[in-house]
Coordinates of C-alpha atoms in Angstrom, one line a residue:
X17 CA -25.1 55.5 167.1
X18 CA -27.5 56.6 170.4
X19 CA -30.1 57.2 167.8
X20 CA -29.4 53.2 166.7
X21 CA -29.3 51.6 170.6
X22 CA -32.6 53.7 170.8
X23 CA -34.7 52.0 168.2
X24 CA -32.8 49.0 169.4
X25 CA -34.9 49.5 173.0
X26 CA -37.4 50.7 171.7
X27 CA -38.4 47.7 170.2
X28 CA -37.4 45.5 172.6
X29 CA -40.3 47.2 175.5
X30 CA -42.0 49.5 173.0
X31 CA -40.5 53.1 174.5
X32 CA -42.2 54.3 171.6
X33 CA -45.6 53.7 172.6
X34 CA -46.3 53.9 168.8
X35 CA -45.7 51.2 165.5
X36 CA -43.5 52.3 163.0
X37 CA -45.4 53.0 160.3
X38 CA -46.9 56.0 162.7
X39 CA -43.1 56.3 163.8
X40 CA -42.3 56.9 160.4
X41 CA -44.8 59.9 160.3
X42 CA -43.9 61.2 163.1
X43 CA -40.4 61.8 162.9
X44 CA -39.7 62.9 160.0
X45 CA -37.0 65.3 158.6
X46 CA -39.0 68.4 160.7
X47 CA -38.4 65.8 164.0
X48 CA -34.9 64.8 163.5
X49 CA -34.2 68.5 163.7
X50 CA -35.9 69.2 166.6
X51 CA -34.4 66.4 168.4
X52 CA -30.6 67.3 167.4
X53 CA -31.8 71.1 168.2
X54 CA -32.9 70.2 171.9
X55 CA -29.9 67.3 172.1
X56 CA -27.0 70.1 170.5
X57 CA -28.5 72.9 173.4
X58 CA -28.8 69.8 176.0
X59 CA -24.6 69.6 175.1
X60 CA -24.7 72.9 174.7
X61 CA -25.7 74.6 178.3
X62 CA -24.4 71.0 180.3
X63 CA -21.4 69.6 178.1
X64 CA -19.5 66.7 180.2
X65 CA -17.1 66.0 182.0
X66 CA -15.3 62.5 184.0
X67 CA -13.4 61.9 186.9
X68 CA -13.7 65.6 188.1
X69 CA -15.2 66.9 191.5
X70 CA -18.0 64.8 192.7
X71 CA -17.9 62.8 190.1
X72 CA -14.6 60.8 191.7
X73 CA -16.7 59.6 194.0
X74 CA -18.8 57.6 192.8
X75 CA -15.7 56.0 191.1
X76 CA -14.1 55.1 194.9
X77 CA -16.1 51.4 195.8
X78 CA -15.7 50.0 192.0
X79 CA -11.6 51.0 192.1
X80 CA -11.5 48.7 195.3
X81 CA -13.5 45.8 193.7
X82 CA -11.3 45.7 191.1
X83 CA -7.6 46.0 193.4
X84 CA -9.5 45.6 197.1
X85 CA -5.6 45.8 198.3
X86 CA -6.4 50.3 197.6
X87 CA -7.4 51.6 200.1
X88 CA -7.7 49.5 203.2
X89 CA -6.8 52.0 206.0
X90 CA -9.3 54.8 203.8
X91 CA -12.4 55.7 206.4
X92 CA -14.1 56.4 203.7
X93 CA -14.2 54.1 201.4
X94 CA -14.6 51.6 204.1
X95 CA -16.6 52.6 206.7
X96 CA -19.1 54.4 205.7
X97 CA -22.7 53.9 203.2
X98 CA -21.9 53.3 200.1
X99 CA -25.2 52.8 198.4
X100 CA -24.6 52.5 194.3
X101 CA -24.1 49.0 193.8
X102 CA -24.7 48.8 190.4
X103 CA -22.7 51.5 189.5
X104 CA -19.4 50.3 191.6
X105 CA -20.2 46.8 189.5
X106 CA -20.1 48.4 185.8
X107 CA -16.8 50.8 186.9
X108 CA -15.6 47.8 188.2
X109 CA -15.9 45.8 185.1
X110 CA -15.0 49.1 182.6
X111 CA -12.0 49.3 184.4
X112 CA -11.3 45.7 184.4
X113 CA -11.4 46.2 180.0
X114 CA -9.5 49.5 180.1
X115 CA -12.7 51.4 178.8
X116 CA -14.2 52.5 181.9
X117 CA -13.9 56.6 180.2
X118 CA -15.6 55.7 176.1
X119 CA -18.3 53.3 177.8
X120 CA -19.3 56.7 180.5
X121 CA -19.0 58.9 177.5
X122 CA -21.2 56.1 175.3
X123 CA -23.4 55.7 178.4
X124 CA -24.2 60.0 179.0
X125 CA -24.7 60.4 175.5
X126 CA -27.5 57.7 175.2
X127 CA -29.0 59.3 178.4
X128 CA -29.2 62.3 176.4
X129 CA -30.6 61.0 173.8
X130 CA -33.8 59.2 175.7
X131 CA -34.6 62.1 177.2
X132 CA -35.2 64.5 174.6
X133 CA -36.7 61.3 172.5
X134 CA -39.0 61.2 175.9
X135 CA -39.0 65.1 176.1
X136 CA -40.6 64.8 172.5
X137 CA -43.0 62.4 172.7
X138 CA -44.3 63.7 176.6
X139 CA -44.7 67.2 174.3
X140 CA -46.6 65.4 171.4
X141 CA -48.7 62.8 173.5
X142 CA -50.4 65.1 175.3
X143 CA -51.4 67.4 172.0
X144 CA -47.9 68.9 171.1
X145 CA -45.5 69.5 168.2
X146 CA -42.2 69.7 167.2
X147 CA -42.2 73.6 167.4
X148 CA -43.9 73.2 170.9
X149 CA -40.7 70.5 171.2
X150 CA -38.3 73.4 170.4
X151 CA -40.2 76.1 172.5
X152 CA -40.2 74.1 175.9
X153 CA -36.2 73.2 175.0
X154 CA -35.4 76.8 175.1
X155 CA -38.1 78.0 177.9
X156 CA -35.6 75.4 180.4
X157 CA -32.7 76.1 179.6
X158 CA -34.0 80.3 179.7
X159 CA -35.2 78.9 183.3
X160 CA -31.0 79.3 185.5
X161 CA -29.8 76.9 182.2
X162 CA -32.3 73.8 183.4
X163 CA -31.2 74.2 186.9
X164 CA -34.0 72.6 188.9
X165 CA -34.8 73.8 192.8
X166 CA -32.0 72.1 195.3
X167 CA -29.9 72.9 192.4
X168 CA -30.6 69.7 190.8
X169 CA -30.6 68.6 187.3
X170 CA -31.4 66.1 184.7
X171 CA -27.8 65.2 184.1
X172 CA -26.3 67.0 187.3
X173 CA -22.2 67.4 187.2
X174 CA -22.7 66.4 184.0
X175 CA -21.3 63.1 183.8
X176 CA -22.5 59.3 184.0
X177 CA -23.5 58.7 187.0
X178 CA -25.8 56.7 188.9
X179 CA -28.3 59.4 189.6
X180 CA -28.5 60.4 186.4
X181 CA -29.1 57.4 184.9
X182 CA -32.1 57.0 187.6
X183 CA -33.3 60.1 186.7
X184 CA -33.4 59.8 183.0
X185 CA -35.0 56.2 183.1
X186 CA -38.0 57.4 185.8
X187 CA -38.9 60.3 182.6
X188 CA -38.6 57.9 180.3
X189 CA -41.2 55.2 182.3
X190 CA -43.6 58.3 183.0
X191 CA -44.2 59.0 179.7
X192 CA -44.7 55.4 178.5
X193 CA -47.3 55.3 181.5
X194 CA -49.0 58.6 179.9
X195 CA -49.4 56.4 176.7
X196 CA -51.0 54.0 178.8
X197 CA -48.3 50.9 178.1
X198 CA -47.9 50.1 181.9
X199 CA -45.2 47.1 181.3
X200 CA -43.0 49.5 179.5
X201 CA -42.6 52.0 183.0
X202 CA -42.3 49.5 184.8
X203 CA -39.6 48.1 183.1
X204 CA -37.5 51.8 183.8
X205 CA -39.1 52.4 186.3
X206 CA -37.2 49.1 187.5
X207 CA -34.0 50.4 186.2
X208 CA -34.4 53.8 188.3
X209 CA -34.7 52.1 191.1
X210 CA -31.8 49.2 190.2
X211 CA -29.0 52.2 189.5
X212 CA -30.7 54.8 192.7
X213 CA -31.5 53.9 196.5
X214 CA -33.8 57.6 196.4
X215 CA -35.1 56.3 193.4
X216 CA -36.4 53.4 195.0
X217 CA -38.0 54.4 197.1
X218 CA -39.6 57.5 195.5
X219 CA -40.7 54.9 192.0
X220 CA -42.4 52.1 194.4
X221 CA -44.3 55.2 196.5
X222 CA -45.2 56.5 192.6
X223 CA -46.3 53.3 191.4
X224 CA -49.1 53.0 194.1
X225 CA -50.0 56.2 194.4
X226 CA -50.5 56.0 190.0
X227 CA -52.3 52.0 190.3
X228 CA -54.9 53.3 192.9
X229 CA -55.5 56.6 191.5
X230 CA -56.3 54.7 188.0
X231 CA -58.8 52.4 189.7
X232 CA -60.7 54.5 192.7
X233 CA -61.0 57.3 190.7
X234 CA -60.8 55.8 186.7
X235 CA -62.7 52.4 188.0
X236 CA -59.5 50.6 186.1
X237 CA -59.4 46.9 186.8
X238 CA -56.3 45.3 188.6
X239 CA -56.8 42.4 186.8
X240 CA -54.4 43.1 184.4
X241 CA -51.4 40.8 184.1
X242 CA -49.2 43.6 182.1
X243 CA -49.6 45.5 185.9
X244 CA -49.1 42.2 188.5
X245 CA -45.7 42.0 186.0
X246 CA -44.5 44.9 185.5
X247 CA -44.9 45.9 189.2
X248 CA -42.9 42.5 190.3
X249 CA -40.1 43.8 187.9
X250 CA -40.3 47.8 189.2
X251 CA -40.4 46.1 192.8
X252 CA -37.4 43.9 193.3
X253 CA -34.7 45.8 191.7
X254 CA -35.8 48.5 194.2
X255 CA -36.6 46.4 197.4
X256 CA -32.8 45.0 196.6
X257 CA -31.6 48.4 196.6
X258 CA -33.6 49.6 199.3
X259 CA -32.9 46.2 201.3
X260 CA -28.9 46.6 201.1
X261 CA -29.0 50.6 202.2
X262 CA -31.3 50.0 205.8
X263 CA -29.3 48.2 207.6
X264 CA -26.6 50.5 207.1
X265 CA -28.7 53.3 208.5
X266 CA -30.7 50.9 211.2
X267 CA -26.7 50.8 212.4
X268 CA -25.6 54.4 211.2
X269 CA -28.2 56.4 211.1
X270 CA -29.9 58.6 214.4
X271 CA -26.9 59.0 216.5
X272 CA -26.4 62.4 215.9
X273 CA -29.2 64.8 218.1
X274 CA -31.3 66.1 215.4
X275 CA -30.3 69.5 215.3
X276 CA -26.8 68.7 215.2
X277 CA -27.8 67.1 212.1
X278 CA -29.1 69.6 210.6
X279 CA -26.9 72.2 211.2
X280 CA -23.7 70.3 209.0
X281 CA -25.4 67.8 206.8
X282 CA -28.2 70.6 206.0
X283 CA -27.1 73.9 206.4
X284 CA -24.1 73.9 206.4
X285 CA -22.5 70.8 204.0
X286 CA -25.8 70.4 201.8
X287 CA -27.1 73.8 202.0
X288 CA -27.9 74.5 198.2
X289 CA -29.4 70.8 198.0
X290 CA -31.3 71.0 201.3
X291 CA -32.1 73.9 202.8
X292 CA -35.0 75.8 200.7
X293 CA -35.0 79.2 202.8
X294 CA -31.8 79.9 201.7
X295 CA -31.7 79.1 198.0
X296 CA -31.4 82.2 195.8
X297 CA -34.4 84.1 194.9
X298 CA -34.4 83.6 190.8
X299 CA -33.3 79.7 191.6
X300 CA -37.0 79.8 192.9
X301 CA -38.7 82.0 189.9
X302 CA -36.8 80.7 187.2
X303 CA -39.0 77.4 188.7
X304 CA -42.0 79.3 189.8
X305 CA -42.9 80.9 186.6
X306 CA -43.8 78.5 184.3
X307 CA -46.4 76.9 187.0
X308 CA -49.2 79.1 186.5
X309 CA -49.1 78.7 182.3
X310 CA -49.1 75.2 183.0
X311 CA -52.1 74.8 185.2
X312 CA -54.0 77.2 182.7
X313 CA -52.7 75.3 179.3
X314 CA -54.0 72.3 181.3
X315 CA -57.7 73.5 182.5
X316 CA -58.6 74.8 179.0
X317 CA -57.5 72.4 177.2
X318 CA -59.4 68.5 176.4
X319 CA -59.2 66.2 178.6
X320 CA -57.5 63.1 176.8
X321 CA -56.1 59.8 179.1
X322 CA -52.2 61.9 178.0
X323 CA -53.1 64.7 179.8
X324 CA -55.2 63.4 182.3
X325 CA -52.3 61.4 183.5
X326 CA -49.5 64.1 183.2
X327 CA -51.9 66.1 185.5
X328 CA -51.8 63.4 187.8
X329 CA -47.7 62.6 187.9
X330 CA -48.1 66.3 188.2
X331 CA -50.1 66.9 191.1
X332 CA -48.0 64.0 192.9
X333 CA -44.3 64.7 192.7
X334 CA -45.2 68.7 193.9
X335 CA -46.7 67.0 196.5
X336 CA -44.3 65.4 197.6
X337 CA -41.6 69.0 197.2
X338 CA -45.0 71.3 199.4
X339 CA -43.8 67.9 201.7
X340 CA -39.9 68.1 201.4
X341 CA -40.8 72.1 201.8
X342 CA -42.2 72.1 205.0
X343 CA -40.9 68.1 206.8
X344 CA -37.5 68.3 205.7
X345 CA -37.3 72.4 205.1
X346 CA -38.7 74.4 207.2
X347 CA -39.7 72.0 210.2
X348 CA -37.0 68.5 209.9
X349 CA -38.9 65.5 211.2
X350 CA -36.5 62.6 211.5
X351 CA -33.2 61.6 209.3
X352 CA -34.6 59.7 206.9
X353 CA -37.1 62.1 205.7
X354 CA -34.3 64.8 204.7
X355 CA -31.9 62.3 203.1
X356 CA -34.5 60.7 200.8
X357 CA -33.7 64.0 199.1
X358 CA -37.5 64.6 197.6
X359 CA -35.5 68.0 196.3
X360 CA -34.2 66.4 193.5
X361 CA -37.3 64.9 191.8
X362 CA -38.4 69.2 191.2
X363 CA -37.0 68.5 188.2
X364 CA -39.6 66.9 186.4
X365 CA -42.3 69.5 187.5
X366 CA -40.1 72.0 186.1
X367 CA -40.0 70.1 182.6
X368 CA -43.3 69.5 182.7
X369 CA -44.0 73.0 183.8
X370 CA -41.7 74.3 180.7
X371 CA -43.3 71.9 178.5
X372 CA -46.9 73.3 179.4
X373 CA -46.4 76.8 179.0
X374 CA -44.4 76.4 175.5
X375 CA -48.4 74.6 174.6
X376 CA -50.0 77.6 176.5
X377 CA -48.2 80.1 174.0
X378 CA -48.6 77.3 170.5
X379 CA -51.3 77.3 170.7
X380 CA -52.5 81.0 171.1
X381 CA -49.7 82.4 168.9
X382 CA -48.7 81.5 165.6
X383 CA -44.9 81.0 164.4
X384 CA -43.8 84.0 163.6
X385 CA -44.8 85.8 166.5
X386 CA -43.1 83.0 168.3
X387 CA -40.3 84.0 166.2
X388 CA -39.9 87.2 167.6
X389 CA -41.3 86.0 171.0
X390 CA -37.8 83.8 171.0
X391 CA -35.7 86.7 171.0
X392 CA -37.8 88.6 173.5
X393 CA -37.5 86.7 176.2
X394 CA -34.3 86.0 176.1
X395 CA -33.4 89.4 175.6
X396 CA -34.8 90.0 179.1
X397 CA -33.4 86.4 180.5
X398 CA -30.0 88.6 179.7
X399 CA -31.5 91.9 181.3
X400 CA -32.9 90.4 184.7
X401 CA -30.1 88.3 185.0
X402 CA -27.5 91.5 184.5
X403 CA -30.0 92.9 187.1
X404 CA -30.2 90.3 189.4
X405 CA -25.8 90.4 189.1
X406 CA -25.1 94.3 189.5
X407 CA -27.2 94.0 192.6
X408 CA -25.6 91.1 194.7
X409 CA -21.8 92.1 194.4
X410 CA -20.9 88.7 195.1
X411 CA -22.1 87.1 192.4
X412 CA -20.4 89.6 190.5
X413 CA -16.8 87.7 189.7
X414 CA -18.2 84.5 189.8
X415 CA -20.3 85.6 187.0
X416 CA -18.8 86.8 185.2
X417 CA -16.0 85.3 185.4
X418 CA -18.3 82.0 184.0
X419 CA -19.2 83.6 181.2
X420 CA -15.9 84.0 180.1
X421 CA -14.3 80.9 181.2
X422 CA -17.8 79.2 178.5
X423 CA -18.0 82.3 175.9
X424 CA -17.9 79.6 173.2
X425 CA -20.6 77.4 175.1
X426 CA -22.8 80.5 175.5
X427 CA -21.9 82.0 172.7
X428 CA -23.7 79.1 170.6
X429 CA -26.5 78.8 173.3
X430 CA -27.4 82.3 171.6
X431 CA -26.7 80.8 167.9
X432 CA -29.3 78.0 168.9
X433 CA -31.8 80.2 170.3
X434 CA -31.8 82.5 167.3
X435 CA -31.7 79.2 165.2
X436 CA -34.8 78.5 166.4
X437 CA -36.1 82.1 165.9
X438 CA -35.3 81.6 162.1
X439 CA -37.0 78.7 161.7
X440 CA -40.0 79.6 163.6
X441 CA -40.2 82.6 160.9
X442 CA -39.4 80.2 157.9
X443 CA -42.5 78.4 159.1
X444 CA -44.3 78.8 155.1
X445 CA -41.3 79.2 153.6
X446 CA -41.7 75.7 152.9
X447 CA -38.0 73.8 151.4
X448 CA -35.5 77.0 152.1
X449 CA -37.3 75.3 155.5
X450 CA -36.3 71.9 155.0
X451 CA -33.2 72.7 153.3
X452 CA -32.4 74.9 156.9
X453 CA -33.2 72.3 159.1
X454 CA -31.4 69.6 156.6
X455 CA -28.7 71.8 156.5
X456 CA -28.2 72.2 160.7
X457 CA -29.4 68.6 161.1
X458 CA -26.1 67.1 159.7
X459 CA -24.2 70.6 161.0
X460 CA -24.9 70.5 164.9
X461 CA -23.7 67.3 166.0
X462 CA -20.1 67.8 163.9
X463 CA -19.8 71.0 165.2
X464 CA -19.7 69.8 168.3
X465 CA -17.4 67.3 168.4
X466 CA -14.9 69.9 167.3
X467 CA -16.0 72.0 170.1
X468 CA -16.7 69.2 172.5
X469 CA -13.7 70.1 174.7
X470 CA -15.3 73.9 175.6
X471 CA -19.0 72.7 175.8
X472 CA -20.7 74.0 179.4
X473 CA -22.4 77.0 180.6
X474 CA -24.2 75.8 183.5
X475 CA -23.1 73.7 186.7
X476 CA -19.3 72.7 186.2
X477 CA -17.0 71.3 188.4
X478 CA -13.9 72.7 189.4
X479 CA -11.3 72.8 186.6
X480 CA -8.3 70.1 186.3
X481 CA -5.2 70.9 187.8
X482 CA -2.2 69.1 186.2
X483 CA 0.4 70.1 189.3
X484 CA -1.5 68.5 191.6
X485 CA -2.6 65.3 189.2
X486 CA 0.9 65.5 188.5
X487 CA 1.8 64.7 192.7
X488 CA -1.2 62.3 192.4
X489 CA 0.8 60.0 189.7
X490 CA 3.9 60.9 192.2
X491 CA 1.8 59.2 195.6
X492 CA 0.3 56.0 193.1
X493 CA 3.2 54.9 191.9
X494 CA 6.1 55.9 194.2
X495 CA 4.5 55.1 197.9
X496 CA 3.1 51.8 199.3
X497 CA -0.7 50.6 198.4
X498 CA -1.3 51.1 202.3
X499 CA -0.7 54.5 202.5
X500 CA -2.4 57.4 204.1
X501 CA -2.7 61.2 203.3
X502 CA -3.0 64.3 204.4
X503 CA -4.0 66.9 201.8
X504 CA -5.5 69.9 201.0
X505 CA -9.4 70.1 202.2
X506 CA -10.3 71.0 199.2
X507 CA -9.2 69.1 196.9
X508 CA -11.2 65.9 194.6
X509 CA -8.6 63.7 192.9
X510 CA -6.4 61.7 195.2
X511 CA -8.2 59.3 195.7
X512 CA -9.0 58.8 192.3
X513 CA -5.7 59.4 190.6
X514 CA -3.7 58.8 193.6
X515 CA -5.2 55.3 194.6
X516 CA -4.9 56.0 198.5
X517 CA -5.7 56.5 201.4
X518 CA -6.4 60.7 202.5
X519 CA -7.7 61.9 206.6
X520 CA -10.2 64.0 204.7
X521 CA -12.2 66.2 202.7
X522 CA -15.0 68.7 201.7
X523 CA -16.4 66.9 198.7
X524 CA -16.7 63.2 199.8
X525 CA -19.3 63.8 202.2
X526 CA -21.0 60.6 203.9
X527 CA -24.9 60.8 204.0
X528 CA -25.4 58.9 207.5
X529 CA -25.0 60.9 211.0
X530 CA -22.7 58.7 212.3
X531 CA -20.2 59.4 209.5
X532 CA -21.4 62.6 209.2
X533 CA -19.9 62.6 213.1
X534 CA -16.5 61.2 211.9
X535 CA -16.6 63.6 209.2
X536 CA -16.9 66.3 210.6
X537 CA -14.2 65.7 213.5
X538 CA -11.7 64.7 211.0
X539 CA -12.4 68.7 209.0
X540 CA -12.4 70.5 212.1
X541 CA -8.5 68.3 213.3
X542 CA -7.4 68.5 210.3
X543 CA -8.6 72.6 210.2
X544 CA -8.1 72.9 213.2
X545 CA -11.5 75.1 214.2
X546 CA -13.8 73.7 217.0
X547 CA -16.9 74.5 214.6
X548 CA -17.4 74.3 211.1
X549 CA -19.8 77.7 211.2
X550 CA -16.7 79.0 211.7
X551 CA -16.3 79.2 207.6
X552 CA -18.2 80.6 205.5
X553 CA -21.4 79.5 204.8
X554 CA -21.4 79.6 200.5
X555 CA -19.5 77.4 198.9
X556 CA -17.3 79.5 196.7
X557 CA -16.0 81.5 200.4
X558 CA -15.9 78.3 201.3
X559 CA -13.4 76.3 199.4
X560 CA -11.6 78.9 199.0
X561 CA -11.2 79.2 202.6
X562 CA -10.8 75.8 203.2
X563 CA -7.2 76.1 201.3
X564 CA -6.5 79.1 203.4
X565 CA -6.6 77.8 206.2
X566 CA -5.2 74.3 205.9
X567 CA -2.1 76.6 204.0
X568 CA -1.7 79.1 207.1
X569 CA -1.6 75.9 209.1
X570 CA 2.3 75.9 210.8
X571 CA 3.9 72.6 210.4
X572 CA 3.8 71.0 213.8
X573 CA -0.2 71.7 213.9
X574 CA -0.6 69.6 210.4
X575 CA 2.5 66.5 211.9
X576 CA 0.4 66.6 214.8
X577 CA -2.8 65.7 212.9
X578 CA -1.1 63.9 210.5
X579 CA 0.0 61.8 213.6
X580 CA -2.9 61.4 215.2
X581 CA -4.6 59.6 211.8
X582 CA -1.8 57.7 210.9
X583 CA -1.0 59.5 208.2
X584 CA 2.7 59.1 206.6
X585 CA 2.8 62.3 204.3
X586 CA 1.8 65.7 204.1
X587 CA 0.4 67.5 201.0
X588 CA 1.0 71.2 201.3
X589 CA 1.4 74.1 198.2
X590 CA 4.7 75.7 199.9
X591 CA 8.3 74.4 201.7
X592 CA 7.3 73.7 205.8
X593 CA 10.5 73.5 208.4
X594 CA 10.7 70.8 210.9
X595 CA 12.4 68.2 211.8
X596 CA 9.7 65.7 211.7
X597 CA 9.3 66.0 207.7
X598 CA 10.9 64.9 205.3
X599 CA 10.8 65.9 201.7
X600 CA 9.5 63.2 199.1
X601 CA 8.4 65.0 196.2
X602 CA 8.5 68.3 194.4
X603 CA 9.1 69.4 190.8
X604 CA 11.0 72.3 190.0
X605 CA 7.6 74.6 188.3
X606 CA 4.9 72.4 190.6
X607 CA 4.3 74.3 193.6
X608 CA 3.3 70.8 196.1
X609 CA 5.6 70.0 197.9
X610 CA 4.7 66.2 200.0
X611 CA 6.4 65.7 203.3
X612 CA 6.9 62.7 204.9
X613 CA 6.9 62.0 208.9
X614 CA 10.0 60.4 210.6
X615 CA 9.4 57.7 212.2
X616 CA 5.8 57.2 210.7
X617 CA 6.0 56.2 207.5
X618 CA 5.9 52.9 206.1
X619 CA 8.8 50.7 204.6
X620 CA 8.3 50.3 200.6

């Protein structure tokens, strides 16, 4: 189904950049095998999830559009910038039709398909072949599971997100630009700008620089009707998206002193995204190592239009990253420049550099050497990771536990590298290799479906807690629609599954400084702290500390905070003893208790 959809899109806007005969030549049995291989590796490493962790925040606006009575007293949903209008409309429509989960799953799979068609297309455009493509896939995922600096990925959080739609749309647009198909590139860039405000700013700037480069360096004329149509298609949705966000930035941004904004937003809440000085050295190495090989491969290659444009794209985005490192990583010039989140675009540099490194390797060694090289590189990566973890005691248990929890996917990933190695070793085997490729092409999708719930070795969200979901279900069915709950601050489920307002949680953080002040104040009040830096500065330990501090708070303190924010209910994982509280929910075997605050709880 995904392939059929891709072909439909291809016929509509020419994504493949070639006629049907050329497509048939390119996508033969070996080509189909390579694509299935790449998609399978992506699913094995990334997995898929719905409605957990960060994904919950993207569904709230759509939920409120569907039912305006919800969250009328929730400060986060009603008083902070919600800037994914198109995604929220899509979410609300799917909710109304009761097809949200299947549509999001299909959408996610379509993104995987589009990603790998574009990925393989770029490899072929710059002179590589399917061996190069497969090698680039292995190198990419051996480099920190495809996680780039800023902990950004093409399929962030392994779910259907507006940022992921934009991630893939930009990549397809870049591929079209390399193929000198400006109209198709403009359409895909416009889709990216429509779905995410950061991409709206990025694609406008990237388009202007690319067009100017071709005009002033190559002497390309601007009198091209398709260029101007593409420019309009790109600019209109992007400017509309920016136009909806800028007024809120002007009203609520810049109200926090810059030093305070950096301490709270950058160094405490989003250090993994915005604080490059404190990113792990392993993350930096996994990003930087292929770049010299890619540059060397480009320097030694014949200049073609596709290679020239790929190099320009690489240079432009690298320049953005250097600017981000200097002025939104070491020095922080202002709030909007930080919130442009330029580090998210490092995913394109990482992918292009891995493709370049694969080109460098594949042009210098034969298929048999590549087979051995795949296994050696994998062995070196495993040994290097083991040494790194052993020297960092804090990571030891975390990595070991994660590897054990995802042992099936990890074993599959290693098996896929072995499969690539065997395929390369059979380069001269003819019929035997073709038989293996066709067997793999048909069996891998079946294997992925059979093991669907056990895939994912990269970034994965917090596991589902069925006991807490039971509390959410009770709240949704048994409490007033305008009730406010005081919940454990490390939770992420209550707003989505309980469909009730809460005082605050750690994950659902606003973006603008005026809104961040409110979030910080609420979080400090709930925890009884004076400064957020009293908490650990590591994400895993922070989440654990949030729960521990909340659980230790006396009943009187929790009641006081609940009254301060007009919350009628308190959720906690142990009994509380206070004359001001009345037990509303507790069932045998469930550790959670819900207490109503006397004389405050609204009547049903």
